[in-house]
Amino acid sequence: MSRQAGRGTEAKKVSAELFTLTYGALVAQLIKDYESDEEVNKQLDKMGYNIGVRLIEDFLARSSVGRCHDFRETADVIAKVGFKMFLGITPTVANWSPSGDEFSLIVDNNPLTEFVELPDGHQNLNYSNLLGGVLRGSLEMVQMEVDVTFLQDALKGDSTTEIRLKFIRRLEDALPAGEE
Amino acid sequence: MADEALFEFLHMEVVSYLFKTADEEKCIPILENMGYRVGHSLAERFTKDSSRFKDELDIMKFICKDFWTSVYKKQVDNLRTNHQGVYVLQDNRCRVLTQISASKQYLEAAPNYLAFPCGLIRGALANLGISCIVTAEVQNMPACKFQIMIQRSQ
């Protein structure tokens, strides 16, 4: 895979549109395939999960991020390195729970929804649900079980998109051999 | 500004989703249609500032150079035509195939991954006023030939 450093911004922009449009075509197909929005959400989450478990490899290989020592560090890496690398945006980390095991990612300009308007009758559809799956899948590969929910969605009239991540537990058993 | 890896993974996921859920013979047309939609919109966005194309060949050159570069980060390696409405685009390192194999192994899976690119080309050309049929042919991965047959309205 070629990863030229000097890739023009124009080319990057285009590849973003390719991704956004392809994602749109996928959601449209899923809506055709399934009766309810909940089923579509579930399917998007599943596909996101499958992407996440692979994407983490790409991410770790290309960023020099080591193991995170707490959930706050994880949040920073997700927002400032992960989102930046793959979607070119930096969401804000906010609304920490007192115990530090829950936070929100505030996404102001969600690239996935660039050309999207949600028609009536899809109030339960989480258009960007794929993102939730990606987060869940990639974090599971670094031994963190998290719960991802969408609290706000700009497509449904909220001012921003808010993704809530809740740390459930460390997956001790899944630790690869040789690691502490 | 989505990273290309993200697109590649998404494409793989879409292919695997369809082959798990839809009937086998319906998968390719569905993928092709999705590509068509995307190609149609992309062509519109790529050409919004460019001048009018001179002729059919000019459009084909646009597909080989600009469109291909934008989508797959490289140009088509070879463009041939019989001057009667058939064009063959040869890509020696087709990006959707490079990660799969560099030999005849998994050759049977190649059509699944090429349906979407075929649709992309057909959609882009449709937006530029050319209605056509696009098929792909692979003999040895990752090289691939796309054949474009233009349908002239009598």
Short mmCIF file of N, CA, C and O in Angstrom, two decimals, chain A residues 1-4 7 9 11-30 33-34 43 46-48 50-51 54-55 58 62 84-89 111 114-115 130 134, chain B residues 1-18 20-22 30-31 33-35 37-43 45-46 48 66-67 69-73 93 95 98-99 116 120:
data_model
loop_
_atom_site.label_atom_id
_atom_site.label_comp_id
_atom_site.label_asym_id
_atom_site.label_seq_id
_atom_site.Cartn_x
_atom_site.Cartn_y
_atom_site.Cartn_z
N MET A 1 0.85 -1.19 0.00
CA MET A 1 0.00 0.00 0.00
C MET A 1 0.88 1.24 0.00
O MET A 1 1.77 1.36 0.82
N SER A 2 0.66 2.13 -0.90
CA SER A 2 1.51 3.32 -0.96
C SER A 2 0.99 4.37 0.00
O SER A 2 -0.20 4.64 0.06
N ARG A 3 1.88 4.94 0.74
CA ARG A 3 1.49 5.97 1.69
C ARG A 3 2.42 7.16 1.50
O ARG A 3 3.23 7.47 2.35
N GLN A 4 2.32 7.78 0.37
CA GLN A 4 3.20 8.92 0.10
C GLN A 4 2.89 10.04 1.08
O GLN A 4 1.75 10.33 1.36
N ARG A 7 1.08 13.46 -0.43
CA ARG A 7 -0.24 13.35 -1.06
C ARG A 7 -0.99 14.68 -0.92
O ARG A 7 -1.07 15.24 0.16
N THR A 9 -3.82 17.58 -0.71
CA THR A 9 -5.05 17.65 0.09
C THR A 9 -6.25 17.35 -0.80
O THR A 9 -7.24 16.82 -0.33
N ALA A 11 -6.50 15.18 -3.23
CA ALA A 11 -6.69 13.74 -3.33
C ALA A 11 -7.32 13.19 -2.06
O ALA A 11 -8.17 12.31 -2.09
N LYS A 12 -6.90 13.72 -0.93
CA LYS A 12 -7.44 13.26 0.34
C LYS A 12 -8.92 13.56 0.44
O LYS A 12 -9.71 12.76 0.89
N LYS A 13 -9.27 14.76 0.01
CA LYS A 13 -10.66 15.20 0.05
C LYS A 13 -11.51 14.26 -0.79
O LYS A 13 -12.59 13.85 -0.38
N VAL A 14 -10.97 13.93 -1.95
CA VAL A 14 -11.71 13.06 -2.85
C VAL A 14 -11.92 11.70 -2.22
O VAL A 14 -13.01 11.13 -2.28
N SER A 15 -10.86 11.18 -1.62
CA SER A 15 -11.03 9.85 -1.05
C SER A 15 -12.05 9.89 0.08
O SER A 15 -12.74 8.92 0.35
N ALA A 16 -12.17 11.05 0.74
CA ALA A 16 -13.19 11.18 1.77
C ALA A 16 -14.58 11.12 1.16
O ALA A 16 -15.48 10.47 1.68
N GLU A 17 -14.75 11.75 0.01
CA GLU A 17 -16.05 11.72 -0.64
C GLU A 17 -16.39 10.31 -1.11
O GLU A 17 -17.53 9.87 -1.02
N LEU A 18 -15.37 9.62 -1.61
CA LEU A 18 -15.57 8.24 -2.02
C LEU A 18 -16.07 7.41 -0.84
O LEU A 18 -17.02 6.64 -0.96
N PHE A 19 -15.46 7.62 0.30
CA PHE A 19 -15.86 6.87 1.50
C PHE A 19 -17.27 7.26 1.93
O PHE A 19 -18.11 6.40 2.18
N THR A 20 -17.51 8.56 1.99
CA THR A 20 -18.82 9.03 2.43
C THR A 20 -19.93 8.51 1.53
O THR A 20 -20.97 8.04 2.01
N LEU A 21 -19.70 8.58 0.23
CA LEU A 21 -20.73 8.15 -0.71
C LEU A 21 -20.93 6.64 -0.66
O LEU A 21 -22.06 6.15 -0.75
N THR A 22 -19.83 5.91 -0.54
CA THR A 22 -19.96 4.46 -0.46
C THR A 22 -20.72 4.07 0.80
O THR A 22 -21.58 3.18 0.78
N TYR A 23 -20.42 4.75 1.88
CA TYR A 23 -21.12 4.47 3.12
C TYR A 23 -22.62 4.75 2.96
O TYR A 23 -23.46 3.98 3.41
N GLY A 24 -22.91 5.86 2.28
CA GLY A 24 -24.31 6.20 2.02
C GLY A 24 -25.02 5.12 1.22
O GLY A 24 -26.14 4.73 1.53
N ALA A 25 -24.32 4.61 0.20
CA ALA A 25 -24.91 3.56 -0.62
C ALA A 25 -25.16 2.31 0.22
O ALA A 25 -26.17 1.62 0.06
N LEU A 26 -24.25 2.04 1.15
CA LEU A 26 -24.42 0.88 2.03
C LEU A 26 -25.64 1.05 2.93
O LEU A 26 -26.47 0.14 3.04
N VAL A 27 -25.76 2.22 3.55
CA VAL A 27 -26.90 2.43 4.44
C VAL A 27 -28.21 2.31 3.66
O VAL A 27 -29.18 1.69 4.10
N ALA A 28 -28.22 2.89 2.46
CA ALA A 28 -29.42 2.80 1.63
C ALA A 28 -29.78 1.34 1.35
O ALA A 28 -30.95 0.93 1.41
N GLN A 29 -28.76 0.53 1.08
CA GLN A 29 -28.99 -0.89 0.82
C GLN A 29 -29.52 -1.60 2.06
O GLN A 29 -30.45 -2.41 1.99
N LEU A 30 -28.96 -1.27 3.21
CA LEU A 30 -29.40 -1.91 4.45
C LEU A 30 -30.84 -1.55 4.76
O LEU A 30 -31.62 -2.39 5.23
N ASP A 33 -32.89 -3.71 2.84
CA ASP A 33 -32.83 -5.12 3.25
C ASP A 33 -33.58 -5.42 4.55
O ASP A 33 -34.06 -6.52 4.75
N TYR A 34 -33.64 -4.43 5.45
CA TYR A 34 -34.22 -4.72 6.76
C TYR A 34 -35.49 -3.93 7.00
O TYR A 34 -35.64 -2.82 6.49
N GLN A 43 -26.84 -4.09 12.23
CA GLN A 43 -25.98 -4.54 11.14
C GLN A 43 -24.80 -3.59 10.94
O GLN A 43 -23.67 -4.03 10.75
N LYS A 46 -22.30 -4.21 13.58
CA LYS A 46 -21.57 -5.45 13.35
C LYS A 46 -20.48 -5.23 12.30
O LYS A 46 -19.34 -5.69 12.46
N MET A 47 -20.83 -4.53 11.23
CA MET A 47 -19.85 -4.29 10.18
C MET A 47 -18.73 -3.39 10.70
O MET A 47 -17.56 -3.59 10.38
N GLY A 48 -19.12 -2.40 11.51
CA GLY A 48 -18.12 -1.52 12.11
C GLY A 48 -17.16 -2.31 12.98
O GLY A 48 -15.95 -2.10 12.94
N ASN A 50 -16.32 -5.45 12.68
CA ASN A 50 -15.39 -6.20 11.82
C ASN A 50 -14.31 -5.30 11.24
O ASN A 50 -13.17 -5.71 11.07
N ILE A 51 -14.68 -4.06 10.92
CA ILE A 51 -13.69 -3.11 10.41
C ILE A 51 -12.72 -2.74 11.54
O ILE A 51 -11.51 -2.72 11.34
N ARG A 54 -9.79 -4.93 12.41
CA ARG A 54 -8.68 -4.89 11.45
C ARG A 54 -7.99 -3.54 11.44
O ARG A 54 -6.79 -3.43 11.27
N LEU A 55 -8.82 -2.51 11.60
CA LEU A 55 -8.30 -1.15 11.51
C LEU A 55 -7.28 -0.87 12.61
O LEU A 55 -6.33 -0.12 12.41
N ASP A 58 -3.79 -1.52 11.51
CA ASP A 58 -3.29 -0.45 10.65
C ASP A 58 -2.90 0.75 11.50
O ASP A 58 -1.86 1.37 11.29
N ARG A 62 0.94 2.34 12.13
CA ARG A 62 1.29 3.63 11.56
C ARG A 62 1.48 4.73 12.59
O ARG A 62 2.14 5.72 12.31
N LYS A 84 -8.23 11.61 13.83
CA LYS A 84 -7.44 12.48 12.96
C LYS A 84 -6.90 11.68 11.79
O LYS A 84 -6.97 12.10 10.64
N MET A 85 -6.38 10.51 12.07
CA MET A 85 -5.74 9.71 11.03
C MET A 85 -6.75 9.22 9.99
O MET A 85 -6.51 9.28 8.80
N PHE A 86 -7.89 8.72 10.46
CA PHE A 86 -8.79 8.07 9.53
C PHE A 86 -9.87 8.99 8.97
O PHE A 86 -10.31 8.82 7.84
N LEU A 87 -10.33 9.93 9.75
CA LEU A 87 -11.39 10.79 9.25
C LEU A 87 -10.97 12.25 9.12
O LEU A 87 -11.72 13.07 8.61
N GLY A 88 -9.77 12.56 9.59
CA GLY A 88 -9.29 13.93 9.44
C GLY A 88 -9.98 14.94 10.35
O GLY A 88 -9.94 16.13 10.10
N ILE A 89 -10.64 14.46 11.39
CA ILE A 89 -11.27 15.38 12.33
C ILE A 89 -10.76 15.08 13.74
O ILE A 89 -10.25 14.00 14.00
N PRO A 111 -17.85 13.53 9.09
CA PRO A 111 -17.65 13.38 7.65
C PRO A 111 -18.60 12.35 7.03
O PRO A 111 -18.91 12.43 5.84
N GLU A 114 -21.84 13.99 5.51
CA GLU A 114 -21.64 15.24 4.76
C GLU A 114 -22.77 15.54 3.77
O GLU A 114 -23.18 16.68 3.61
N PHE A 115 -23.24 14.52 3.07
CA PHE A 115 -24.27 14.78 2.05
C PHE A 115 -25.62 14.22 2.46
O PHE A 115 -26.43 13.86 1.61
N LEU A 130 -21.91 2.83 12.36
CA LEU A 130 -20.69 2.11 12.02
C LEU A 130 -19.53 2.55 12.92
O LEU A 130 -18.74 1.73 13.36
N VAL A 134 -16.83 0.39 15.06
CA VAL A 134 -15.38 0.49 14.84
C VAL A 134 -14.67 0.72 16.16
O VAL A 134 -13.67 0.06 16.47
N MET B 1 -12.05 13.82 5.05
CA MET B 1 -10.70 13.34 4.78
C MET B 1 -10.53 11.91 5.27
O MET B 1 -9.77 11.64 6.18
N ALA B 2 -11.27 11.04 4.71
CA ALA B 2 -11.19 9.66 5.16
C ALA B 2 -9.90 9.03 4.65
O ALA B 2 -9.46 9.31 3.55
N ASP B 3 -9.33 8.23 5.43
CA ASP B 3 -8.13 7.54 5.01
C ASP B 3 -8.50 6.39 4.09
O ASP B 3 -9.56 5.80 4.22
N GLU B 4 -7.60 6.07 3.16
CA GLU B 4 -7.94 5.05 2.18
C GLU B 4 -8.11 3.67 2.80
O GLU B 4 -8.90 2.87 2.32
N ALA B 5 -7.38 3.41 3.89
CA ALA B 5 -7.53 2.10 4.53
C ALA B 5 -8.97 1.90 4.97
O ALA B 5 -9.54 0.81 4.85
N LEU B 6 -9.56 2.97 5.45
CA LEU B 6 -10.94 2.91 5.92
C LEU B 6 -11.86 2.51 4.77
O LEU B 6 -12.75 1.67 4.93
N PHE B 7 -11.62 3.12 3.61
CA PHE B 7 -12.46 2.78 2.46
C PHE B 7 -12.27 1.33 2.04
O PHE B 7 -13.23 0.63 1.75
N GLU B 8 -11.02 0.88 2.06
CA GLU B 8 -10.77 -0.50 1.66
C GLU B 8 -11.46 -1.49 2.59
O GLU B 8 -12.08 -2.45 2.14
N PHE B 9 -11.38 -1.22 3.88
CA PHE B 9 -12.04 -2.12 4.85
C PHE B 9 -13.55 -2.07 4.68
O PHE B 9 -14.22 -3.10 4.76
N LEU B 10 -14.07 -0.88 4.44
CA LEU B 10 -15.51 -0.74 4.25
C LEU B 10 -15.95 -1.55 3.03
O LEU B 10 -16.94 -2.29 3.09
N HIS B 11 -15.19 -1.43 1.96
CA HIS B 11 -15.54 -2.16 0.75
C HIS B 11 -15.53 -3.67 0.99
O HIS B 11 -16.45 -4.38 0.59
N MET B 12 -14.52 -4.14 1.69
CA MET B 12 -14.46 -5.57 1.99
C MET B 12 -15.67 -6.01 2.81
O MET B 12 -16.25 -7.07 2.59
N GLU B 13 -16.04 -5.17 3.77
CA GLU B 13 -17.16 -5.48 4.64
C GLU B 13 -18.47 -5.53 3.84
O GLU B 13 -19.30 -6.39 4.05
N VAL B 14 -18.61 -4.58 2.92
CA VAL B 14 -19.82 -4.54 2.09
C VAL B 14 -19.92 -5.81 1.26
O VAL B 14 -20.97 -6.45 1.19
N VAL B 15 -18.80 -6.20 0.66
CA VAL B 15 -18.80 -7.41 -0.16
C VAL B 15 -19.17 -8.61 0.70
O VAL B 15 -20.04 -9.41 0.36
N SER B 16 -18.53 -8.73 1.84
CA SER B 16 -18.78 -9.93 2.66
C SER B 16 -20.20 -9.92 3.21
O SER B 16 -20.84 -10.96 3.31
N TYR B 17 -20.70 -8.73 3.53
CA TYR B 17 -22.09 -8.64 4.02
C TYR B 17 -23.06 -9.17 2.97
O TYR B 17 -23.93 -9.99 3.27
N LEU B 18 -22.89 -8.69 1.73
CA LEU B 18 -23.84 -9.08 0.69
C LEU B 18 -23.78 -10.57 0.42
O LEU B 18 -24.81 -11.22 0.25
N LYS B 20 -23.08 -12.82 2.41
CA LYS B 20 -23.65 -13.58 3.51
C LYS B 20 -25.17 -13.53 3.50
O LYS B 20 -25.84 -14.44 3.94
N THR B 21 -25.73 -12.41 3.05
CA THR B 21 -27.17 -12.22 3.19
C THR B 21 -27.96 -12.39 1.90
O THR B 21 -29.02 -13.00 1.92
N ALA B 22 -27.47 -11.85 0.81
CA ALA B 22 -28.29 -11.88 -0.41
C ALA B 22 -28.06 -13.17 -1.19
O ALA B 22 -27.11 -13.91 -0.93
N ILE B 30 -26.18 -5.95 -7.15
CA ILE B 30 -26.36 -4.98 -6.06
C ILE B 30 -25.08 -4.18 -5.88
O ILE B 30 -25.10 -2.95 -5.79
N LEU B 31 -23.95 -4.89 -5.85
CA LEU B 31 -22.66 -4.20 -5.70
C LEU B 31 -22.42 -3.24 -6.85
O LEU B 31 -21.97 -2.11 -6.67
N ASN B 33 -24.63 -1.79 -8.65
CA ASN B 33 -25.52 -0.63 -8.51
C ASN B 33 -25.02 0.35 -7.47
O ASN B 33 -25.16 1.56 -7.65
N MET B 34 -24.47 -0.18 -6.39
CA MET B 34 -23.90 0.72 -5.39
C MET B 34 -22.75 1.51 -5.99
O MET B 34 -22.64 2.73 -5.82
N GLY B 35 -21.90 0.82 -6.74
CA GLY B 35 -20.80 1.49 -7.42
C GLY B 35 -21.32 2.55 -8.38
O GLY B 35 -20.77 3.65 -8.44
N ARG B 37 -24.07 4.30 -8.23
CA ARG B 37 -24.51 5.48 -7.47
C ARG B 37 -23.34 6.35 -7.08
O ARG B 37 -23.35 7.56 -7.22
N VAL B 38 -22.30 5.68 -6.55
CA VAL B 38 -21.14 6.41 -6.06
C VAL B 38 -20.40 7.07 -7.22
O VAL B 38 -20.06 8.25 -7.17
N GLY B 39 -20.18 6.29 -8.30
CA GLY B 39 -19.47 6.82 -9.46
C GLY B 39 -20.20 8.00 -10.07
O GLY B 39 -19.60 9.00 -10.47
N HIS B 40 -21.52 7.90 -10.12
CA HIS B 40 -22.35 8.96 -10.68
C HIS B 40 -22.14 10.26 -9.90
O HIS B 40 -21.91 11.32 -10.49
N SER B 41 -22.19 10.18 -8.59
CA SER B 41 -22.02 11.39 -7.78
C SER B 41 -20.59 11.90 -7.84
O SER B 41 -20.36 13.11 -7.87
N LEU B 42 -19.63 10.97 -7.85
CA LEU B 42 -18.23 11.39 -7.87
C LEU B 42 -17.90 12.15 -9.14
O LEU B 42 -17.26 13.20 -9.10
N ALA B 43 -18.36 11.62 -10.28
CA ALA B 43 -18.06 12.25 -11.56
C ALA B 43 -18.57 13.68 -11.55
O ALA B 43 -17.93 14.59 -12.07
N ARG B 45 -18.89 15.63 -9.03
CA ARG B 45 -18.06 16.49 -8.18
C ARG B 45 -16.69 16.74 -8.78
O ARG B 45 -16.13 17.81 -8.65
N PHE B 46 -16.13 15.72 -9.46
CA PHE B 46 -14.79 15.88 -10.04
C PHE B 46 -14.80 16.87 -11.20
O PHE B 46 -13.80 17.52 -11.47
N LYS B 48 -16.85 19.44 -11.82
CA LYS B 48 -17.63 20.67 -11.71
C LYS B 48 -16.84 21.91 -12.14
O LYS B 48 -17.43 22.90 -12.55
N ASP B 66 -7.69 11.17 -14.32
CA ASP B 66 -8.15 11.90 -13.13
C ASP B 66 -9.02 11.05 -12.23
O ASP B 66 -8.81 10.97 -11.03
N PHE B 67 -10.00 10.40 -12.82
CA PHE B 67 -10.94 9.64 -12.01
C PHE B 67 -10.22 8.51 -11.28
O PHE B 67 -10.36 8.34 -10.08
N THR B 69 -7.05 8.22 -10.63
CA THR B 69 -6.10 8.73 -9.64
C THR B 69 -6.82 9.13 -8.36
O THR B 69 -6.35 8.88 -7.26
N SER B 70 -7.96 9.76 -8.52
CA SER B 70 -8.69 10.20 -7.34
C SER B 70 -9.18 9.02 -6.52
O SER B 70 -9.17 9.05 -5.30
N VAL B 71 -9.63 8.01 -7.21
CA VAL B 71 -10.23 6.88 -6.50
C VAL B 71 -9.16 5.88 -6.05
O VAL B 71 -9.17 5.42 -4.92
N TYR B 72 -8.25 5.54 -6.94
CA TYR B 72 -7.32 4.46 -6.64
C TYR B 72 -5.86 4.90 -6.54
O TYR B 72 -4.96 4.08 -6.50
N LYS B 73 -5.62 6.21 -6.55
CA LYS B 73 -4.28 6.75 -6.35
C LYS B 73 -3.28 6.34 -7.42
O LYS B 73 -2.08 6.33 -7.20
N ARG B 93 -1.98 -3.14 -11.49
CA ARG B 93 -2.02 -3.34 -10.05
C ARG B 93 -3.33 -2.78 -9.53
O ARG B 93 -3.38 -1.72 -8.95
N ARG B 95 -6.08 -1.85 -7.30
CA ARG B 95 -5.98 -1.71 -5.84
C ARG B 95 -6.88 -2.64 -5.05
O ARG B 95 -6.54 -3.05 -3.95
N THR B 98 -4.82 -5.98 -4.96
CA THR B 98 -3.43 -6.12 -4.51
C THR B 98 -3.33 -6.77 -3.14
O THR B 98 -2.37 -7.47 -2.86
N GLN B 99 -4.34 -6.54 -2.29
CA GLN B 99 -4.26 -7.11 -0.95
C GLN B 99 -4.70 -8.57 -0.91
O GLN B 99 -4.55 -9.24 0.10
N PHE B 116 -17.99 -3.61 -7.75
CA PHE B 116 -18.11 -2.22 -7.31
C PHE B 116 -17.32 -1.26 -8.22
O PHE B 116 -17.89 -0.28 -8.71
N LEU B 120 -18.61 1.82 -10.55
CA LEU B 120 -18.04 3.17 -10.45
C LEU B 120 -17.83 3.75 -11.85
O LEU B 120 -18.21 4.88 -12.13
#
